[in-house]
Amino acid sequence: MMNNKKEIKELHEIFLKHPKITTNSKAVENGDIFVALKGEKFDGNKFAQEALDKGAHLAVVSDKNLNVIKEKRFFLVDDTLKTLQDLGNYHRNYIGMPVIGITGSNGKTTTKELVNAVLSEKYRTAATYKNLNNHIGVPLTLLEFPEDIDLGIVEMGSNHFGEIQTLVNISNPDFGIITSIGKAHLEHFKNIEGVKKEKGSLFDFIKTKKGLIFVNLDDENVAEIGADINQFSFSFKGNKQADIQLKDISEKPELKIKLNNTEIQTKLTGKYNLSNLGYAVAVAKFFNLSDEEIKNALEKYVPKDMRSQIVEKDGNIIILDAYNANPTSMKAALENLLKLQGDRKIAILGDMFELGENSAMEHQEIVDFAKKNNIETYLIGDNFKKNNSNFPKFKNVNDFKQKIKLVDLAPATILIKASRGMKLENILG
């Protein structure tokens, strides 16, 4: 049974010769190491032999009933998930590169992408793929890191207390970023103080390790929990204590910022993305990139995956921000919509999930904000359907598409935003 460092080391030596891990038996390729994860509704052990038959070099399993004597390519352990996490941690420490850990209520993935974009101008970097940021995704991310990288960037997500602590123990970060503290996953965190406590686990780890955090001094919540930790900071609001002073000089929907005498025209929209840009600049300056290198990286970066993407369709300018949503990010997106140019501004909003007992109140507050600011609004989903307003309401995306055509709304600037499960991007398809 695997329960000590010696056996993790043994598995890692096999991994170095067969450096591709998969947890999906259907995706097994020749030479892979298959890890048979076990959940409430599935058991990867049942597919371990199939994985070997497909060409896997090894199957890490926890079912004692498997014939490990006959099939020498079974690697029997007590807990396959814990083994995956320990292996990820071992590989991270084996490489020994500095790791930047990123968490927060909003902007994690965008900040991770921007930080990776700037650092890769000068260094060999590796970063979390898409948003593989949970207890399975983080060790898989670390195991994807090649031995010759200079810096690793690890995104960490959480919707239950204690998850960030687990992820920092796996990834062992030297540097930390908390992008924001907002109303996310309130079903479990209850309130902002709960979110602070959970996200703050990253800063607690960095403090204990005597590492360094990057801080947006304009964000009171983040500045507060990072106050007594070694830090490198930035400000867009002239905070004299900040190490980096930045200015927002945006003239179009896309953000334009100024760093010293260098103007940087980005392809990002939304004032809420200023903080994400600030973190990228601060990290880049700390790691000795020039203003010109930062400008080059940020101007090349194109937002994707439905995160503040600008799409022109049917005579409309569409801000496709449909990857995810919570009350904080949705209000910020509406505030940004109000600031954009154009005579007609429309918000197509879908339900926000994981808000627990606060759900009805939080959806109503969004509706009240839209109503107060005279935003033409269309609401999609069961949660928004229950609110008190005269805004048009729809069961789902198909219901909306049957009754509303985007071409009939033109010319307009349209915000499309909802939680991932609503799949609001299908409005465009």
CSV table of C-alpha atoms in Angstrom, one decimal:
chain,number,residue,atom,x,y,z
A,1,MET,CA,0.0,0.0,0.0
A,2,MET,CA,1.2,3.5,-0.7
A,3,ASN,CA,1.5,5.5,2.5
A,4,ASN,CA,5.0,6.9,2.6
A,5,LYS,CA,7.3,9.3,0.7
A,6,LYS,CA,9.4,6.4,-0.6
A,7,GLU,CA,6.5,5.0,-2.6
A,8,ILE,CA,5.6,8.5,-3.9
A,9,LYS,CA,9.2,8.8,-5.0
A,10,GLU,CA,9.0,5.4,-6.7
A,11,LEU,CA,5.8,6.5,-8.6
A,12,HIS,CA,7.4,9.8,-9.5
A,13,GLU,CA,10.4,8.0,-11.0
A,14,ILE,CA,8.0,6.0,-13.2
A,15,PHE,CA,6.2,9.3,-14.1
A,16,LEU,CA,9.4,10.9,-15.3
A,17,LYS,CA,9.7,8.2,-17.9
A,18,HIS,CA,5.9,8.3,-18.7
A,19,PRO,CA,5.0,11.9,-18.0
A,20,LYS,CA,1.4,11.9,-18.9
A,21,ILE,CA,-1.3,11.4,-16.3
A,22,THR,CA,-5.0,10.8,-17.2
A,23,THR,CA,-8.0,10.2,-15.0
A,24,ASN,CA,-10.3,9.4,-18.0
A,25,SER,CA,-10.1,5.8,-19.2
A,26,LYS,CA,-11.7,6.8,-22.5
A,27,ALA,CA,-8.9,9.3,-23.2
A,28,VAL,CA,-6.0,6.9,-22.5
A,29,GLU,CA,-3.1,6.9,-24.9
A,30,ASN,CA,-0.1,4.6,-25.2
A,31,GLY,CA,2.3,5.1,-22.3
A,32,ASP,CA,0.0,7.1,-20.0
A,33,ILE,CA,-0.3,6.6,-16.3
A,34,PHE,CA,-4.0,6.1,-15.5
A,35,VAL,CA,-5.2,7.2,-12.0
A,36,ALA,CA,-8.4,5.5,-11.0
A,37,LEU,CA,-10.2,8.2,-9.1
A,38,LYS,CA,-13.2,7.2,-7.0
A,39,GLY,CA,-16.2,9.5,-6.4
A,40,GLU,CA,-19.8,9.2,-5.2
A,41,LYS,CA,-21.2,8.2,-8.6
A,42,PHE,CA,-18.2,6.6,-10.3
A,43,ASP,CA,-15.3,4.3,-9.6
A,44,GLY,CA,-12.2,4.5,-11.8
A,45,ASN,CA,-11.0,1.1,-10.5
A,46,LYS,CA,-13.7,-0.5,-12.7
A,47,PHE,CA,-12.0,0.9,-15.8
A,48,ALA,CA,-8.3,0.2,-14.8
A,49,GLN,CA,-7.9,-3.0,-16.8
A,50,GLU,CA,-9.6,-1.2,-19.8
A,51,ALA,CA,-7.0,1.6,-19.5
A,52,LEU,CA,-4.1,-0.9,-19.5
A,53,ASP,CA,-5.6,-2.7,-22.5
A,54,LYS,CA,-5.7,0.6,-24.3
A,55,GLY,CA,-2.0,1.1,-23.8
A,56,ALA,CA,-1.6,2.7,-20.4
A,57,HIS,CA,1.8,1.9,-18.9
A,58,LEU,CA,0.5,1.9,-15.3
A,59,ALA,CA,-2.8,2.1,-13.5
A,60,VAL,CA,-2.9,3.6,-10.0
A,61,VAL,CA,-5.7,1.8,-8.2
A,62,SER,CA,-7.2,1.5,-4.7
A,63,ASP,CA,-9.4,-1.6,-5.1
A,64,LYS,CA,-7.8,-4.5,-3.2
A,65,ASN,CA,-9.9,-7.0,-5.1
A,66,LEU,CA,-8.1,-6.3,-8.3
A,67,ASN,CA,-5.6,-9.0,-9.2
A,68,VAL,CA,-2.4,-7.0,-8.6
A,69,ILE,CA,-0.3,-10.2,-8.4
A,70,LYS,CA,-1.2,-11.2,-11.9
A,71,GLU,CA,-1.3,-7.7,-13.4
A,72,LYS,CA,2.0,-6.2,-12.5
A,73,ARG,CA,1.0,-2.8,-14.0
A,74,PHE,CA,-1.4,-2.1,-11.2
A,75,PHE,CA,0.0,0.2,-8.6
A,76,LEU,CA,-2.1,-0.3,-5.4
A,77,VAL,CA,-2.6,2.6,-3.0
A,78,ASP,CA,-5.0,3.4,-0.1
A,79,ASP,CA,-6.4,6.6,-1.7
A,80,THR,CA,-5.9,7.4,-5.4
A,81,LEU,CA,-6.9,11.1,-5.0
A,82,LYS,CA,-4.5,11.6,-2.2
A,83,THR,CA,-1.8,9.8,-4.2
A,84,LEU,CA,-2.5,12.2,-7.2
A,85,GLN,CA,-2.2,15.2,-4.9
A,86,ASP,CA,1.0,13.9,-3.2
A,87,LEU,CA,2.5,13.2,-6.6
A,88,GLY,CA,1.7,16.7,-7.9
A,89,ASN,CA,3.2,18.2,-4.8
A,90,TYR,CA,6.3,16.0,-5.1
A,91,HIS,CA,6.8,16.9,-8.8
A,92,ARG,CA,6.4,20.6,-7.9
A,93,ASN,CA,9.1,20.4,-5.3
A,94,TYR,CA,11.3,18.2,-7.5
A,95,ILE,CA,11.4,20.9,-10.1
A,96,GLY,CA,11.9,23.5,-7.5
A,97,MET,CA,10.7,26.5,-9.5
A,98,PRO,CA,9.0,29.5,-7.8
A,99,VAL,CA,5.2,29.2,-7.9
A,100,ILE,CA,2.6,32.1,-8.0
A,101,GLY,CA,-0.7,31.1,-6.5
A,102,ILE,CA,-3.8,32.9,-7.6
A,103,THR,CA,-7.3,32.8,-6.1
A,104,GLY,CA,-10.2,35.2,-5.6
A,105,SER,CA,-13.9,35.6,-6.1
A,106,ASN,CA,-13.7,37.2,-9.6
A,107,GLY,CA,-10.9,37.5,-12.2
A,108,LYS,CA,-8.8,34.4,-11.3
A,109,THR,CA,-8.5,33.0,-14.8
A,110,THR,CA,-8.1,36.3,-16.6
A,111,THR,CA,-5.4,37.3,-14.1
A,112,LYS,CA,-3.7,34.0,-14.5
A,113,GLU,CA,-3.7,34.4,-18.3
A,114,LEU,CA,-2.4,38.0,-18.1
A,115,VAL,CA,0.3,37.1,-15.6
A,116,ASN,CA,1.4,34.2,-17.8
A,117,ALA,CA,1.3,36.4,-20.9
A,118,VAL,CA,3.7,39.0,-19.4
A,119,LEU,CA,6.1,36.6,-17.7
A,120,SER,CA,6.4,34.5,-20.9
A,121,GLU,CA,8.0,37.5,-22.6
A,122,LYS,CA,11.1,36.9,-20.6
A,123,TYR,CA,10.8,33.5,-18.9
A,124,ARG,CA,9.8,29.9,-19.5
A,125,THR,CA,6.5,29.6,-17.8
A,126,ALA,CA,3.7,27.1,-17.3
A,127,ALA,CA,0.2,27.8,-16.0
A,128,THR,CA,-3.1,26.2,-15.1
A,129,TYR,CA,-4.9,25.1,-18.3
A,130,LYS,CA,-8.2,26.8,-18.7
A,131,ASN,CA,-9.7,26.6,-15.2
A,132,LEU,CA,-8.4,23.3,-13.8
A,133,ASN,CA,-8.3,24.9,-10.4
A,134,ASN,CA,-9.7,22.4,-7.9
A,135,HIS,CA,-8.5,19.4,-5.8
A,136,ILE,CA,-8.0,17.3,-9.0
A,137,GLY,CA,-7.1,20.1,-11.4
A,138,VAL,CA,-4.3,21.6,-9.3
A,139,PRO,CA,-2.2,18.4,-9.0
A,140,LEU,CA,-2.8,17.6,-12.7
A,141,THR,CA,-1.6,21.2,-13.5
A,142,LEU,CA,1.6,20.6,-11.5
A,143,LEU,CA,2.2,17.3,-13.2
A,144,GLU,CA,2.0,19.1,-16.6
A,145,PHE,CA,4.9,21.4,-15.6
A,146,PRO,CA,8.1,20.5,-17.5
A,147,GLU,CA,11.4,20.3,-15.7
A,148,ASP,CA,13.0,23.3,-17.4
A,149,ILE,CA,10.5,26.0,-16.5
A,150,ASP,CA,11.5,29.2,-14.6
A,151,LEU,CA,8.1,30.0,-13.1
A,152,GLY,CA,4.8,28.2,-12.4
A,153,ILE,CA,1.4,29.9,-12.2
A,154,VAL,CA,-1.3,28.0,-10.4
A,155,GLU,CA,-5.0,29.1,-10.2
A,156,MET,CA,-6.9,27.9,-7.2
A,157,GLY,CA,-10.7,27.9,-6.9
A,158,SER,CA,-13.0,27.2,-3.9
A,159,ASN,CA,-16.6,26.9,-3.0
A,160,HIS,CA,-16.3,25.2,0.4
A,161,PHE,CA,-14.3,26.1,3.5
A,162,GLY,CA,-10.9,24.5,3.6
A,163,GLU,CA,-10.4,24.0,-0.1
A,164,ILE,CA,-7.8,26.7,-0.5
A,165,GLN,CA,-5.8,25.3,2.4
A,166,THR,CA,-5.7,21.9,0.6
A,167,LEU,CA,-4.6,23.5,-2.7
A,168,VAL,CA,-1.8,25.6,-1.2
A,169,ASN,CA,-0.5,22.5,0.6
A,170,ILE,CA,-0.4,20.8,-2.8
A,171,SER,CA,1.1,23.6,-4.8
A,172,ASN,CA,3.4,25.1,-2.2
A,173,PRO,CA,3.3,28.7,-3.6
A,174,ASP,CA,6.0,31.3,-3.0
A,175,PHE,CA,3.9,34.2,-4.2
A,176,GLY,CA,0.2,34.9,-3.8
A,177,ILE,CA,-2.5,36.9,-5.5
A,178,ILE,CA,-6.1,37.3,-4.3
A,179,THR,CA,-7.8,39.0,-7.2
A,180,SER,CA,-10.9,40.1,-5.3
A,181,ILE,CA,-13.2,39.3,-2.4
A,182,GLY,CA,-16.8,39.3,-3.5
A,183,LYS,CA,-20.2,37.6,-3.1
A,184,ALA,CA,-19.4,34.2,-4.6
A,185,HIS,CA,-20.5,30.8,-3.4
A,186,LEU,CA,-22.5,32.3,-0.5
A,187,GLU,CA,-24.4,29.0,-0.2
A,188,HIS,CA,-21.4,27.8,1.8
A,189,PHE,CA,-19.4,30.9,2.7
A,190,LYS,CA,-22.6,32.7,4.0
A,191,ASN,CA,-21.1,36.3,3.7
A,192,ILE,CA,-18.1,38.4,2.7
A,193,GLU,CA,-16.4,37.5,6.0
A,194,GLY,CA,-16.6,33.9,5.1
A,195,VAL,CA,-15.2,34.5,1.6
A,196,LYS,CA,-12.3,36.6,3.2
A,197,LYS,CA,-11.5,33.7,5.6
A,198,GLU,CA,-11.4,31.1,2.8
A,199,LYS,CA,-9.5,33.1,0.2
A,200,GLY,CA,-7.2,34.5,3.0
A,201,SER,CA,-5.8,30.9,3.5
A,202,LEU,CA,-3.5,31.7,0.5
A,203,PHE,CA,-2.0,34.7,2.2
A,204,ASP,CA,-1.8,32.9,5.5
A,205,PHE,CA,0.3,30.2,3.8
A,206,ILE,CA,2.6,32.8,2.1
A,207,LYS,CA,3.1,34.6,5.4
A,208,THR,CA,4.1,31.4,7.2
A,209,LYS,CA,6.5,30.6,4.3
A,210,LYS,CA,7.9,34.1,4.4
A,211,GLY,CA,7.0,34.6,0.7
A,212,LEU,CA,5.6,37.6,-1.0
A,213,ILE,CA,2.1,38.7,-2.0
A,214,PHE,CA,0.9,41.1,-4.8
A,215,VAL,CA,-1.7,43.5,-3.6
A,216,ASN,CA,-4.2,46.0,-5.2
A,217,LEU,CA,-4.2,48.8,-2.6
A,218,ASP,CA,-7.4,50.1,-4.1
A,219,ASP,CA,-9.2,47.0,-2.9
A,220,GLU,CA,-9.9,47.5,0.8
A,221,ASN,CA,-10.7,43.8,1.5
A,222,VAL,CA,-7.6,42.5,-0.2
A,223,ALA,CA,-5.4,45.2,1.3
A,224,GLU,CA,-6.8,44.4,4.8
A,225,ILE,CA,-6.0,40.7,4.8
A,226,GLY,CA,-2.6,41.3,3.3
A,227,ALA,CA,-1.6,44.2,5.6
A,228,ASP,CA,1.1,42.5,7.6
A,229,ILE,CA,2.6,40.4,4.9
A,230,ASN,CA,5.7,41.1,2.7
A,231,GLN,CA,4.1,42.6,-0.4
A,232,PHE,CA,4.5,44.3,-3.8
A,233,SER,CA,1.6,46.6,-4.6
A,234,PHE,CA,-0.1,48.7,-7.2
A,235,SER,CA,-2.7,51.4,-7.3
A,236,PHE,CA,-4.9,53.1,-10.0
A,237,LYS,CA,-6.1,55.7,-7.5
A,238,GLY,CA,-2.9,57.4,-6.5
A,239,ASN,CA,-2.2,55.5,-3.3
A,240,LYS,CA,1.3,56.8,-2.4
A,241,GLN,CA,2.2,53.6,-0.6
A,242,ALA,CA,1.9,51.5,-3.8
A,243,ASP,CA,5.1,50.3,-5.5
A,244,ILE,CA,3.5,50.7,-8.9
A,245,GLN,CA,1.4,53.7,-10.0
A,246,LEU,CA,-1.0,53.1,-12.9
A,247,LYS,CA,-3.6,55.2,-14.7
A,248,ASP,CA,-6.8,54.3,-16.5
A,249,ILE,CA,-6.9,56.4,-19.7
A,250,SER,CA,-9.5,54.3,-21.5
A,251,GLU,CA,-11.3,56.1,-24.4
A,252,LYS,CA,-13.1,53.1,-26.0
A,253,PRO,CA,-14.8,50.0,-24.6
A,254,GLU,CA,-11.4,48.4,-24.6
A,255,LEU,CA,-9.2,49.4,-21.6
A,256,LYS,CA,-6.2,51.6,-22.0
A,257,ILE,CA,-3.8,52.1,-19.1
A,258,LYS,CA,-0.6,54.1,-18.5
A,259,LEU,CA,2.5,52.8,-16.8
A,260,ASN,CA,5.0,55.5,-16.3
A,261,ASN,CA,5.2,57.1,-19.7
A,262,THR,CA,4.0,54.0,-21.6
A,263,GLU,CA,0.5,53.8,-22.8
A,264,ILE,CA,-0.9,50.2,-23.2
A,265,GLN,CA,-4.0,49.7,-25.3
A,266,THR,CA,-5.5,46.3,-24.4
A,267,LYS,CA,-8.3,44.2,-25.9
A,268,LEU,CA,-10.0,43.8,-22.6
A,269,THR,CA,-13.3,45.6,-21.7
A,270,GLY,CA,-14.8,46.3,-18.3
A,271,LYS,CA,-13.4,48.5,-15.5
A,272,TYR,CA,-13.4,45.3,-13.4
A,273,ASN,CA,-10.5,44.1,-15.5
A,274,LEU,CA,-8.3,47.0,-14.4
A,275,SER,CA,-7.3,45.1,-11.3
A,276,ASN,CA,-6.5,42.0,-13.3
A,277,LEU,CA,-4.2,44.2,-15.5
A,278,GLY,CA,-2.7,45.8,-12.5
A,279,TYR,CA,-1.7,42.4,-11.1
A,280,ALA,CA,0.0,41.4,-14.3
A,281,VAL,CA,1.9,44.7,-14.4
A,282,ALA,CA,3.0,44.3,-10.7
A,283,VAL,CA,4.2,40.8,-11.2
A,284,ALA,CA,6.0,41.7,-14.4
A,285,LYS,CA,7.8,44.7,-12.7
A,286,PHE,CA,8.7,42.6,-9.7
A,287,PHE,CA,10.3,40.0,-12.1
A,288,ASN,CA,12.2,42.8,-13.9
A,289,LEU,CA,10.4,43.1,-17.1
A,290,SER,CA,10.7,46.5,-19.0
A,291,ASP,CA,7.7,48.7,-19.6
A,292,GLU,CA,8.0,47.9,-23.3
A,293,GLU,CA,8.0,44.1,-22.7
A,294,ILE,CA,4.8,44.6,-20.6
A,295,LYS,CA,3.2,46.7,-23.2
A,296,ASN,CA,4.0,44.1,-25.9
A,297,ALA,CA,2.5,41.3,-23.9
A,298,LEU,CA,-0.7,43.0,-22.8
A,299,GLU,CA,-1.5,44.4,-26.2
A,300,LYS,CA,-1.1,41.0,-27.8
A,301,TYR,CA,-3.5,39.4,-25.2
A,302,VAL,CA,-6.9,38.5,-26.6
A,303,PRO,CA,-9.7,37.6,-24.1
A,304,LYS,CA,-11.4,34.2,-24.9
A,305,ASP,CA,-13.6,31.6,-23.4
A,306,MET,CA,-16.5,34.0,-22.9
A,307,ARG,CA,-14.7,36.2,-20.5
A,308,SER,CA,-15.4,39.8,-21.5
A,309,GLN,CA,-15.1,38.9,-25.1
A,310,ILE,CA,-16.3,41.6,-27.6
A,311,VAL,CA,-18.3,40.1,-30.4
A,312,GLU,CA,-19.9,42.0,-33.3
A,313,LYS,CA,-23.1,40.2,-34.4
A,314,ASP,CA,-26.3,41.2,-36.2
A,315,GLY,CA,-25.4,44.9,-36.0
A,316,ASN,CA,-24.7,44.8,-32.3
A,317,ILE,CA,-21.6,45.1,-30.1
A,318,ILE,CA,-21.9,42.2,-27.7
A,319,ILE,CA,-19.9,41.9,-24.4
A,320,LEU,CA,-19.9,38.1,-24.0
A,321,ASP,CA,-19.2,37.5,-20.3
A,322,ALA,CA,-21.1,34.3,-20.0
A,323,TYR,CA,-18.4,32.1,-18.4
A,324,ASN,CA,-19.6,32.7,-14.9
A,325,ALA,CA,-21.3,35.1,-12.6
A,326,ASN,CA,-22.0,36.1,-9.0
A,327,PRO,CA,-23.6,39.2,-7.5
A,328,THR,CA,-20.3,41.2,-7.3
A,329,SER,CA,-19.2,40.5,-10.9
A,330,MET,CA,-22.7,41.0,-12.3
A,331,LYS,CA,-23.1,44.4,-10.7
A,332,ALA,CA,-19.6,45.4,-12.0
A,333,ALA,CA,-20.6,44.3,-15.5
A,334,LEU,CA,-23.7,46.4,-15.4
A,335,GLU,CA,-21.8,49.4,-14.1
A,336,ASN,CA,-19.4,49.0,-17.0
A,337,LEU,CA,-22.3,48.8,-19.5
A,338,LEU,CA,-23.5,52.1,-18.2
A,339,LYS,CA,-20.2,53.8,-18.9
A,340,LEU,CA,-19.9,52.5,-22.5
A,341,GLN,CA,-20.8,54.6,-25.5
A,342,GLY,CA,-24.0,54.1,-27.5
A,343,ASP,CA,-27.6,55.2,-27.4
A,344,ARG,CA,-29.1,51.8,-26.7
A,345,LYS,CA,-27.6,49.5,-24.0
A,346,ILE,CA,-29.1,46.1,-23.2
A,347,ALA,CA,-28.4,43.6,-20.5
A,348,ILE,CA,-29.4,39.9,-21.0
A,349,LEU,CA,-28.9,38.3,-17.6
A,350,GLY,CA,-29.2,34.7,-16.6
A,351,ASP,CA,-29.4,33.1,-13.2
A,352,MET,CA,-26.6,33.1,-10.7
A,353,PHE,CA,-26.0,29.8,-8.8
A,354,GLU,CA,-24.7,28.7,-5.4
A,355,LEU,CA,-26.1,31.6,-3.5
A,356,GLY,CA,-28.1,29.5,-1.0
A,357,GLU,CA,-30.6,31.3,1.2
A,358,ASN,CA,-29.4,34.7,-0.2
A,359,SER,CA,-30.4,33.8,-3.8
A,360,ALA,CA,-33.7,35.6,-4.0
A,361,MET,CA,-32.4,38.7,-2.3
A,362,GLU,CA,-29.2,38.8,-4.5
A,363,HIS,CA,-31.2,38.4,-7.8
A,364,GLN,CA,-33.6,41.1,-6.7
A,365,GLU,CA,-30.8,43.5,-5.9
A,366,ILE,CA,-29.4,43.0,-9.4
A,367,VAL,CA,-32.9,43.7,-10.9
A,368,ASP,CA,-33.3,46.8,-8.7
A,369,PHE,CA,-29.9,48.1,-9.9
A,370,ALA,CA,-30.9,47.6,-13.5
A,371,LYS,CA,-34.3,49.2,-13.0
A,372,LYS,CA,-32.8,52.2,-11.1
A,373,ASN,CA,-30.3,52.9,-13.9
A,374,ASN,CA,-32.9,52.4,-16.6
A,375,ILE,CA,-31.0,49.6,-18.3
A,376,GLU,CA,-33.1,47.7,-20.9
A,377,THR,CA,-33.0,44.2,-19.3
A,378,TYR,CA,-34.0,40.7,-20.3
A,379,LEU,CA,-34.0,38.0,-17.6
A,380,ILE,CA,-33.5,34.3,-18.1
A,381,GLY,CA,-33.9,31.4,-15.6
A,382,ASP,CA,-35.9,30.3,-12.6
A,383,ASN,CA,-34.2,32.6,-10.1
A,384,PHE,CA,-34.7,35.8,-12.0
A,385,LYS,CA,-38.2,34.8,-12.9
A,386,LYS,CA,-39.2,35.1,-9.2
A,387,ASN,CA,-38.2,38.8,-8.9
A,388,ASN,CA,-40.4,41.8,-8.7
A,389,SER,CA,-40.0,43.7,-12.0
A,390,ASN,CA,-41.6,44.4,-15.3
A,391,PHE,CA,-38.5,43.2,-17.2
A,392,PRO,CA,-39.3,40.5,-19.8
A,393,LYS,CA,-38.6,37.0,-18.3
A,394,PHE,CA,-37.7,33.7,-20.1
A,395,LYS,CA,-37.5,30.1,-18.8
A,396,ASN,CA,-34.2,29.4,-20.6
A,397,VAL,CA,-32.1,30.3,-23.6
A,398,ASN,CA,-34.3,28.5,-26.1
A,399,ASP,CA,-37.4,30.3,-24.8
A,400,PHE,CA,-35.5,33.6,-25.2
A,401,LYS,CA,-34.3,32.8,-28.8
A,402,GLN,CA,-37.9,31.8,-29.8
A,403,LYS,CA,-39.2,35.2,-28.8
A,404,ILE,CA,-36.3,37.6,-29.2
A,405,LYS,CA,-33.9,38.1,-32.2
A,406,LEU,CA,-30.7,39.9,-31.7
A,407,VAL,CA,-30.9,41.5,-35.1
A,408,ASP,CA,-34.2,43.2,-34.0
A,409,LEU,CA,-32.3,44.8,-31.1
A,410,ALA,CA,-29.7,46.5,-33.3
A,411,PRO,CA,-27.9,48.7,-33.1
A,412,ALA,CA,-27.2,48.2,-29.5
A,413,THR,CA,-24.4,47.4,-27.0
A,414,ILE,CA,-25.4,44.2,-25.3
A,415,LEU,CA,-24.1,42.6,-22.1
A,416,ILE,CA,-24.7,38.8,-21.9
A,417,LYS,CA,-23.9,37.4,-18.4
A,418,ALA,CA,-24.9,34.5,-16.2
A,419,SER,CA,-23.5,31.5,-14.3
A,420,ARG,CA,-21.9,28.8,-16.3
A,421,GLY,CA,-24.8,26.4,-16.1
A,422,MET,CA,-27.1,28.8,-17.9
A,423,LYS,CA,-25.0,28.5,-21.1
A,424,LEU,CA,-26.0,32.0,-22.3
A,425,GLU,CA,-23.4,31.9,-25.0
A,426,ASN,CA,-25.9,29.8,-27.0
A,427,ILE,CA,-27.9,33.0,-27.6
A,428,LEU,CA,-25.3,33.8,-30.3
A,429,GLY,CA,-25.5,30.3,-31.9
